[in-house]
Tab-separated table of C-alpha atoms and ligand atoms in Angstrom:
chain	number	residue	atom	x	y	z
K	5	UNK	CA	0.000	0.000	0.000
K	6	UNK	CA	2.495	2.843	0.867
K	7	UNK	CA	5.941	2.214	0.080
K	8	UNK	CA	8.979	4.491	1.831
K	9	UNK	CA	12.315	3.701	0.161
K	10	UNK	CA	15.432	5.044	0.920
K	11	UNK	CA	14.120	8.366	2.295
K	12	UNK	CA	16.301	10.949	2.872
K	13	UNK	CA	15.509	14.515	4.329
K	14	UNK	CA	18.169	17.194	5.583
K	15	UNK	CA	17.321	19.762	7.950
K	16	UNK	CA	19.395	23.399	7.729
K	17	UNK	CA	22.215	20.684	5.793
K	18	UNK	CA	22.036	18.296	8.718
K	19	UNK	CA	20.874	15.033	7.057
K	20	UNK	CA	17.627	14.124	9.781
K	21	UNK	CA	16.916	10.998	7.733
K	22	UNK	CA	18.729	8.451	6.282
K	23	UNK	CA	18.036	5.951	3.485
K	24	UNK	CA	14.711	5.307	5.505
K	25	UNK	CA	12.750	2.304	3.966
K	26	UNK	CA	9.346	0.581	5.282
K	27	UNK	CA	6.106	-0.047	4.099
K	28	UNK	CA	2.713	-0.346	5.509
K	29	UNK	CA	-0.203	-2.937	4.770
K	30	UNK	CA	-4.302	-2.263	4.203
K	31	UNK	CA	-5.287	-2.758	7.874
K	32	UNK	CA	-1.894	-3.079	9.315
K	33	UNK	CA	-0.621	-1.053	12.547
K	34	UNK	CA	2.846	0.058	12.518
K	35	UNK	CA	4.568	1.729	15.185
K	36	UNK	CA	7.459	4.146	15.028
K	37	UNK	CA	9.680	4.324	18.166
K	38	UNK	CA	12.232	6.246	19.305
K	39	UNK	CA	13.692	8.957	21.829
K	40	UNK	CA	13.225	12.723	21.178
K	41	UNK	CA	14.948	13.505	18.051
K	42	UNK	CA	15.117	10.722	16.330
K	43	UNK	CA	13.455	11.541	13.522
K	44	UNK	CA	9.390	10.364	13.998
K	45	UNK	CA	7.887	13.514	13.107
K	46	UNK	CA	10.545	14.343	10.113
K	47	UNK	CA	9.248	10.831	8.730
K	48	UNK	CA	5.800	11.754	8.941
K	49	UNK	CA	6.059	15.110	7.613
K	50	UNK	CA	8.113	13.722	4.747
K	51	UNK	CA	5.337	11.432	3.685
K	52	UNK	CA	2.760	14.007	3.901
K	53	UNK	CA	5.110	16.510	1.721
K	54	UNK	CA	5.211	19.021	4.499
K	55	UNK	CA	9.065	18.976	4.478
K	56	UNK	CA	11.090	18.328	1.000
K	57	UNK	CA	13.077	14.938	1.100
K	58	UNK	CA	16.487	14.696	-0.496
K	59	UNK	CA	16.144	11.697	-2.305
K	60	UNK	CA	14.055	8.402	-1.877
K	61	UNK	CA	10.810	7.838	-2.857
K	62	UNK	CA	7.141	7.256	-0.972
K	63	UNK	CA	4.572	5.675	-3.366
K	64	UNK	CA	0.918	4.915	-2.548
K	65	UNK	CA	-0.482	1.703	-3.891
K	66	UNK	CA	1.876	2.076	-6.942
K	67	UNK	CA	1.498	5.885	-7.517
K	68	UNK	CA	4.866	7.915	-6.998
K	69	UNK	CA	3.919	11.310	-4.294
K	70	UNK	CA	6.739	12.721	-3.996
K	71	UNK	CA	6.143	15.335	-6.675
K	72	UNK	CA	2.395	15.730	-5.013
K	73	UNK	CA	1.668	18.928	-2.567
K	74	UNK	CA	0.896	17.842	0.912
K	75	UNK	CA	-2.891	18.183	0.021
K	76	UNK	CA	-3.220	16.213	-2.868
K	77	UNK	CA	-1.316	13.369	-0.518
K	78	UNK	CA	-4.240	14.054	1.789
K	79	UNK	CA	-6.933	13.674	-1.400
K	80	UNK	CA	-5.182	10.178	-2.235
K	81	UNK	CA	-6.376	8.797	1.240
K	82	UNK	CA	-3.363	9.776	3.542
K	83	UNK	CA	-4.885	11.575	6.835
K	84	UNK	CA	-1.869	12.923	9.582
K	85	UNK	CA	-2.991	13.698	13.501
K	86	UNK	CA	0.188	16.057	14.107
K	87	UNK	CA	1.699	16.026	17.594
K	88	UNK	CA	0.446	19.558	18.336
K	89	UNK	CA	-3.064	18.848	17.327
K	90	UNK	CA	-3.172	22.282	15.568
K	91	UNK	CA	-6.741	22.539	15.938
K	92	UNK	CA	-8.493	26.267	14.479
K	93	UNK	CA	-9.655	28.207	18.184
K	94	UNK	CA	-12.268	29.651	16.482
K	95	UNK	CA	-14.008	27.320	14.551
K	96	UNK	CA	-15.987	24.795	16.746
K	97	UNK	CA	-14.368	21.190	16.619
K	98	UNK	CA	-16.986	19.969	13.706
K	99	UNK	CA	-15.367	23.042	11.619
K	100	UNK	CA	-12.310	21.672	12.630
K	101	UNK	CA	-12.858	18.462	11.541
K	102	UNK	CA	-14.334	19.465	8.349
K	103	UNK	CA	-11.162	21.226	7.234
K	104	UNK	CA	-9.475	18.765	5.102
K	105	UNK	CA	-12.841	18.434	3.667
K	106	UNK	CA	-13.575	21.878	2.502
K	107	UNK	CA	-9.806	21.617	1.193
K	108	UNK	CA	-10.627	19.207	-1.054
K	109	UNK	CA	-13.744	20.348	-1.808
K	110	UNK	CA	-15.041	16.617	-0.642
K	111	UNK	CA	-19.114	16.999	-2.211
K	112	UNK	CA	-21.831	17.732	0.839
K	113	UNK	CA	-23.065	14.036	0.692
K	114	UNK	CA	-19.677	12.777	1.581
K	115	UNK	CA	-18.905	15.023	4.088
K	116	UNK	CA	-21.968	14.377	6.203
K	117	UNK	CA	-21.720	10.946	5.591
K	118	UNK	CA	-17.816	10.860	6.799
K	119	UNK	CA	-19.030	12.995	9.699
K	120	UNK	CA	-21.318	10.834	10.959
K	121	UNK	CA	-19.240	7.757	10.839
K	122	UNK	CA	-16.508	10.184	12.474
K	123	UNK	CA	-18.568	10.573	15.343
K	124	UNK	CA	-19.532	7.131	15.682
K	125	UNK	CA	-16.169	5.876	15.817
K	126	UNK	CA	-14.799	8.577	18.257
K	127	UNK	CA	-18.582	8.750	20.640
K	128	UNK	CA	-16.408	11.187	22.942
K	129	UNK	CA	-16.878	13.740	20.400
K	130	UNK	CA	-20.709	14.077	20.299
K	131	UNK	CA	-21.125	16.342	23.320
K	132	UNK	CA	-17.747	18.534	22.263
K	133	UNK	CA	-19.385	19.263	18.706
K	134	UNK	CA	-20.274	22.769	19.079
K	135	UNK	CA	-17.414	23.749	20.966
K	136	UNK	CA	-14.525	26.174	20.464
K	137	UNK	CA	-11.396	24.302	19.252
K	138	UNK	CA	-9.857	26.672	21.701
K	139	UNK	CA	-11.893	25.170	24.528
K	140	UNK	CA	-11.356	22.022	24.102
K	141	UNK	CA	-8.506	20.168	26.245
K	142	UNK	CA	-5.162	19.012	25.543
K	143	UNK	CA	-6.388	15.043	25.722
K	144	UNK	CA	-9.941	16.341	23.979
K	145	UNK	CA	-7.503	18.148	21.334
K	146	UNK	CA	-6.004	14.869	20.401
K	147	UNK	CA	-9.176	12.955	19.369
K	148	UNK	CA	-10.504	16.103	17.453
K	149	UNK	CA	-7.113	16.184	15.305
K	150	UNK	CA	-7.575	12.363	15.115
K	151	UNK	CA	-11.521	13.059	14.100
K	152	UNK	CA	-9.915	15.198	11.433
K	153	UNK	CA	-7.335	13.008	10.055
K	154	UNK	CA	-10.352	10.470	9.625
K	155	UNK	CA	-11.851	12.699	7.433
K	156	UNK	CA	-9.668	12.076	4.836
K	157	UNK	CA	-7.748	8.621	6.129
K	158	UNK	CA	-9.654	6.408	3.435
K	159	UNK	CA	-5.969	4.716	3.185
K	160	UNK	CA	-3.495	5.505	5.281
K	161	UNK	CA	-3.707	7.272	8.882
K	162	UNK	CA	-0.483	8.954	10.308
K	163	UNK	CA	-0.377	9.756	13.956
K	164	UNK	CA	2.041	11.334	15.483
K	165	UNK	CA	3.426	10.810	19.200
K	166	UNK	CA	-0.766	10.785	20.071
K	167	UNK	CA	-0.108	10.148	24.034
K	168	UNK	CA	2.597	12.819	24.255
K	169	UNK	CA	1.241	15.183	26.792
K	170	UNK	CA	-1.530	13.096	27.657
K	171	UNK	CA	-2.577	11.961	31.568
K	172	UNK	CA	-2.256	8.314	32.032
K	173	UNK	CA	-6.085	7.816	32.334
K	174	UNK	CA	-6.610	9.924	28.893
K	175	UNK	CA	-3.628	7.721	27.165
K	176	UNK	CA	-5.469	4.335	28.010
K	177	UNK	CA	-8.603	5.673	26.916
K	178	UNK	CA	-7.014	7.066	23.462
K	179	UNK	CA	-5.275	3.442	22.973
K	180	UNK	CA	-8.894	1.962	23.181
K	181	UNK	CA	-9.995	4.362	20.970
K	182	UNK	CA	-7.358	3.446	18.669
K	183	UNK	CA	-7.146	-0.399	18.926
K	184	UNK	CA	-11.304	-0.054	18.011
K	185	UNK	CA	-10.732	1.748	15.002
K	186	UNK	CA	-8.102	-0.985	14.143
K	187	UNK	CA	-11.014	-3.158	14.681
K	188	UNK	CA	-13.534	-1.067	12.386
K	189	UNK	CA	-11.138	0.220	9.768
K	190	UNK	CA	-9.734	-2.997	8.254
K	191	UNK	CA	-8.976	-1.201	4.823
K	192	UNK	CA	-6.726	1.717	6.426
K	193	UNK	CA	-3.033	1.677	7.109
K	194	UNK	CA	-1.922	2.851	10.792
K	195	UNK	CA	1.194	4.082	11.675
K	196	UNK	CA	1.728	5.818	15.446
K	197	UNK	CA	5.044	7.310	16.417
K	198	UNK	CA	5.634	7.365	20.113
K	199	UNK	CA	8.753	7.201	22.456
K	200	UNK	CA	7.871	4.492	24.372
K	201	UNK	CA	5.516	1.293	22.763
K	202	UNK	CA	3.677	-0.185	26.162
K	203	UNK	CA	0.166	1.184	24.648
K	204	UNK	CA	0.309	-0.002	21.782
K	205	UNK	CA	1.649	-3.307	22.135
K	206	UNK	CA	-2.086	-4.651	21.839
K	207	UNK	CA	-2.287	-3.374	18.103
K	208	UNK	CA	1.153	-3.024	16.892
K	209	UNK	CA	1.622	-5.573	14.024
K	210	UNK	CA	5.062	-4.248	12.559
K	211	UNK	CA	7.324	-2.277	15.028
K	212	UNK	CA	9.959	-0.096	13.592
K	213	UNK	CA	12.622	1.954	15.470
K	214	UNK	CA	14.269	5.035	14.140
K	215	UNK	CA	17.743	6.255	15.822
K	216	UNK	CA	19.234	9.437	14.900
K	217	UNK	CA	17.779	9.123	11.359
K	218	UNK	CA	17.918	5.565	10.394
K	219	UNK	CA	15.526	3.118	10.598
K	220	UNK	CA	15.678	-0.399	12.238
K	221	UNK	CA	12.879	-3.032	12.104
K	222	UNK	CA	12.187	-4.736	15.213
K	223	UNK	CA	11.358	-8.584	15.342
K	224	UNK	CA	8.910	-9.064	18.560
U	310	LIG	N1	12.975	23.104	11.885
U	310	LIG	C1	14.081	22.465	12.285
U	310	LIG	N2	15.282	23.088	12.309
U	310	LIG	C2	16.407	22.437	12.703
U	310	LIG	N3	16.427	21.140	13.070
U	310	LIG	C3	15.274	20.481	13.070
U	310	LIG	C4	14.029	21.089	12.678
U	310	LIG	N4	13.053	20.158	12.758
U	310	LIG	C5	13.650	19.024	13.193
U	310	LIG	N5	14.976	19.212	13.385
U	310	LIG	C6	15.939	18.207	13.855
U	310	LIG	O1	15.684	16.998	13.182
U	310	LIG	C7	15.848	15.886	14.049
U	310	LIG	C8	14.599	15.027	14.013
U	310	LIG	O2	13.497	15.761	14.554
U	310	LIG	P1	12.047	15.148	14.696
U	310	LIG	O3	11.141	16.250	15.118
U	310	LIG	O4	11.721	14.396	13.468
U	310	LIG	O5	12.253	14.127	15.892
U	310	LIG	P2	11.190	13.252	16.666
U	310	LIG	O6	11.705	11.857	16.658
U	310	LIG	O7	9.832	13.477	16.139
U	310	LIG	O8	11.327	13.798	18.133
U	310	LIG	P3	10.289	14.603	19.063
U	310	LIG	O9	9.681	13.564	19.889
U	310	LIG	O10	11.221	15.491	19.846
U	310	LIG	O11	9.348	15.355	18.167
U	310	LIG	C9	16.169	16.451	15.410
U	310	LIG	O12	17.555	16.350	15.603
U	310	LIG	C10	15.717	17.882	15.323
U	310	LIG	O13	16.520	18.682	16.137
């Protein structure tokens, strides 16, 4: 499905990746570990085409990206949860969700339809609907950007370092969350970055770990 080859990405002419290769599966989980720095969010960013890589290629069932913008990588099916959420204050978190979709100009049909099965899959959300993206919480903050990613995530869905920040009670609960959609959403792609793998040991079905720029895969 998508296909990371020899990926490399330099950062003020510090290489930050190196020859990073993976791929992920239709209904796969992959998890991305390492310390701070290591390269987790360059990675991400990378496939999304928010940062410019330096050579390597990402493909997506077959079809080469890397000369596609970030959004068209988002129109292909790709959805990204960044690690600061980045949610709009003023629009209320349905706006926020909706974002990607007005982007793409996603027809009204589909965008209700996606909505409701958003809200379905992340219940939590129903009573925050209305509500400021600014007034929601740092935890609540992290299922609205993952609401958001959904929007678009008919592939692949990219989240990055989602418990970072996040109380211990909140972290469970967004590891349920997460290990249900793996349930639901047997036709996506998952990959999570996070520094440390206990939560998702219950869903993680390829583990990767990325030191100082290259990439390792890890047998468990
Ligand atoms: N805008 C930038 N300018 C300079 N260096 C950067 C920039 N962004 C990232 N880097 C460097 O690239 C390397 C990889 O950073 P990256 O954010 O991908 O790490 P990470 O594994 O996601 O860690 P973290 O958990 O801290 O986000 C780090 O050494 C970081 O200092």
């Amino acid at each position: 499905m998508l296909s990371v080859k020899n990926l490399k990405v330099e950062i003020a002419g510090i290489e930050v990746l190196r020859n990073v290769s993976f791929t992920l599966e239709a209904g796969k989980a992959t998890v991305l570990i390492g310390r701070n720095g290591a390269g987790k969010t360059t990675t991400l960013r990378a496939i999304m085409g928010l940062l410019p890589s330096k050579g390597g290629s990402v493909q997506l069932d077959g079809c080469d990206l890397m000369k596609q913008p970030a959004y068209a990588r988002a129109g292909l099916g790709i959805g990204y949860a960044p690690e600061d959420r980045r949610l709009i204050s003023d629009f209320s978190v349905e706006e926020n969700i909706l974002v990607p979709a007005l982007a793409l100009k996603m027809p009204m049909a589909e965008r209700r339809r996606k909505l409701d099965e958003i809200f379905t899959l992340l219940p939590q959300l129903t009573t925050l609907r209305s509500r400021p993206g600014g007034g929601v919480s740092g935890g609540q903050g992290k299922i609205v950007a993952l609401g958001r990613a959904l929007m678009v995530a008919e592939k692949v869905l990219l989240l990055d370092e989602p418990f970072q920040g996040l109380a211990p009670a909140l972290a469970l609960e967004y590891a349920r969350t997460l290990a249900t959609l793996h349930d639901k959403k047997r036709d996506v792609a998952i990959l999570v970055t996070e520094s440390s793998p206990h939560l998702l040991k219950a869903i993680a079905e390829q583990t990767l770990h990325i030191e100082r720029g290259a990439l390792h895969e890890v047998v468990v």
